[in-house]
Amino acid sequence: MALELVSQARCFGGEQRTYRHVSRETGTPMRFAAYLPPAAERGPVPLVWFLSGLTCTEENFTAKAGAQRIASALGLGLVAPDTSPRGEGVPDDAEGAYDFGLGAGFYVDATREPFSRHYRMRSYIERELPEALAELPFDMSRQGITGHSMGGHGAITIALRNPGRFRSVSAFAPIASPMNCPWGEKALTGYLGPDRAAWRTYDSCALIEDGARLDGLLVDQGTADSFLESQLKPEWLEEACARAGMPLSLRRQEGYDHSYYFIATFMEDHLRWHAERLAR
Amino acid sequence: MALELVSQARCFGGEQRTYRHVSRETGTPMRFAAYLPPAAERGPVPLVWFLSGLTCTEENFTAKAGAQRIASALGLGLVAPDTSPRGEGVPDDAEGAYDFGLGAGFYVDATREPFSRHYRMRSYIERELPEALAELPFDMSRQGITGHSMGGHGAITIALRNPGRFRSVSAFAPIASPMNCPWGEKALTGYLGPDRAAWRTYDSCALIEDGARLDGLLVDQGTADSFLESQLKPEWLEEACARAGMPLSLRRQEGYDHSYYFIATFMEDHLRWHAERLAR
């Protein structure tokens, strides 16, 4: 499981790197991006994960979110994984749609043919990649997690299923309840089959309903997001948290859309939220 | 010459827009990106131009440089043009190389067939686009200009040829002397023909040698830039400025390469340099 360094560039005094490694979970080579702030030269730094949305690779966040400036100042490491297995032999959406298959792993372990062999993004992110990161100067006792859209769903569900692992959790325009929107219903049916009981472990709202909790959760959602009403539905999350008494800071940001211009605008708030909770 | 709004997104409290218009100079539709900071709601704001490098469109800078955050805080408008004409009938490099033709207009008015019809990026940037910007809330009496690589060359030469137009000029890893590097020699030969006398108006060092001056010039150059020795050669600019007694602040940035990670790192310094000189 050795990491191969694909590229590196100095950035805000630290290093922006891209790594490649062969994943036992997905059975494919996987890439991820890692930012090492200047503080990492002196010892292990806290780590914030960023899980990306539909169609993204590890590069979108890395190139567009402007996160390195803030991570450099706050002494945070960043890791951005890819969003699905890729390569020869990896099955895709039957019609090549953007919302299933390649670039759309939805952070689940597929149980349905032909996807179950390679589409194991849950285990890749929850188990394999943290082990692989042992080579890097990250303090794995101080982890936070965030993400965008499909990756916001990923960040919240992974944190809910792994109590105590993440000291800080946030999301940008997350898919609040995949069980209750077209993107999610298509993906969960395709990867897991029609039995909705099996979907609950991949749905933030269902997990909270079933007893999982976070100490806090910061969510930003643009009011001009074209997916807001059809897919994202933050009111589901709001309701689930209210019922469970789980603290949620949901900020509706006037006029912002679903793009990286929205993410970049609020990245500093999120990384400061994480840094406060990751301080020793 | 009406501007057509192609896209807009809220970004750091302002608006990131992309426009399309039919250019009389290039004879093609051209796109450019414009950032309007929140201050533009109250009246015209100073404008900083960013000219991009080889292979870029108006989008690279806009998505990757992280400039909007700073422009928002400083109350600066930003304009990022495309780097060449594009579309059906626009001739490209005979072998489709990245360093000539599409994405590589070099900010010249071509005089050589078949390029002279469409490749008029000098006149497009110097004359036509400033007129087209009249629709936007920019204070054209307060303009600054910067750029990267081929666009750094563009920024410096355009400022040198238009004394008094730009109050502030800077560049990221500019091609210091196109007459004296393979990229430049190929482009100038292709667009202007073999007579090197005709090239001098497109060469920062030759323009300075021939008497053009700027009040000041800020240049950042990464020491790990893979094009540093073969193409960029900042020592030519250093020597020309020293001989002419023209103030140049050339900063060699240890370990930085030619990428947008380098540009993003030093963007704040540059925009602050511009803002100081663009203040009323």
XYZ file of N, CA, C and O in Angstrom, chain B residues 32-35 47-51 61 77-81 129 133 136 138:
76
model
N -14.990 36.972 -21.708
C -14.102 37.437 -20.649
C -14.821 37.283 -19.315
O -16.060 37.213 -19.261
N -14.047 37.214 -18.256
C -14.594 37.119 -16.900
C -14.456 38.464 -16.225
O -13.473 39.182 -16.441
N -15.450 38.834 -15.438
C -15.413 40.110 -14.703
C -15.879 39.858 -13.280
O -16.923 39.230 -13.067
N -15.092 40.327 -12.319
C -15.517 40.258 -10.923
C -15.892 41.656 -10.451
O -15.124 42.607 -10.603
N -10.079 49.069 -11.453
C -10.072 47.806 -12.198
C -8.650 47.272 -12.336
O -7.745 48.004 -12.733
N -8.485 45.988 -12.029
C -7.213 45.314 -12.305
C -7.436 44.255 -13.380
O -8.312 43.393 -13.240
N -6.656 44.351 -14.446
C -6.689 43.359 -15.524
C -5.762 42.200 -15.177
O -4.661 42.425 -14.680
N -6.205 40.984 -15.513
C -5.312 39.826 -15.408
C -5.242 39.145 -16.773
O -6.257 38.636 -17.275
N -4.057 39.137 -17.364
C -3.856 38.471 -18.654
C -3.242 37.092 -18.403
O -2.233 36.971 -17.709
N -7.807 31.695 -14.356
C -7.579 32.693 -13.318
C -8.780 32.790 -12.392
O -8.654 32.830 -11.161
N -12.331 45.843 -8.946
C -12.879 45.031 -10.016
C -11.765 44.240 -10.675
O -10.599 44.632 -10.621
N -12.134 43.099 -11.273
C -11.164 42.266 -11.985
C -11.717 41.926 -13.366
O -12.913 41.638 -13.490
N -10.849 41.972 -14.362
C -11.239 41.483 -15.691
C -10.175 40.518 -16.184
O -8.974 40.831 -16.129
N -10.616 39.346 -16.632
C -9.710 38.340 -17.184
C -10.189 37.965 -18.583
O -11.199 37.292 -18.727
N -9.500 38.426 -19.621
C -9.878 38.080 -20.993
C -9.415 36.668 -21.364
O -8.611 36.063 -20.658
N -11.776 46.004 -25.858
C -12.354 45.547 -24.587
C -12.553 46.704 -23.600
O -13.600 46.760 -22.934
N -16.165 47.546 -21.799
C -16.333 47.546 -20.342
C -17.105 48.763 -19.835
O -17.435 48.840 -18.650
N -19.925 48.296 -17.543
C -19.730 47.768 -16.185
C -19.257 48.873 -15.245
O -18.685 49.871 -15.688
N -16.869 50.077 -13.655
C -15.437 50.233 -13.421
C -15.039 51.690 -13.654
O -15.525 52.334 -14.590
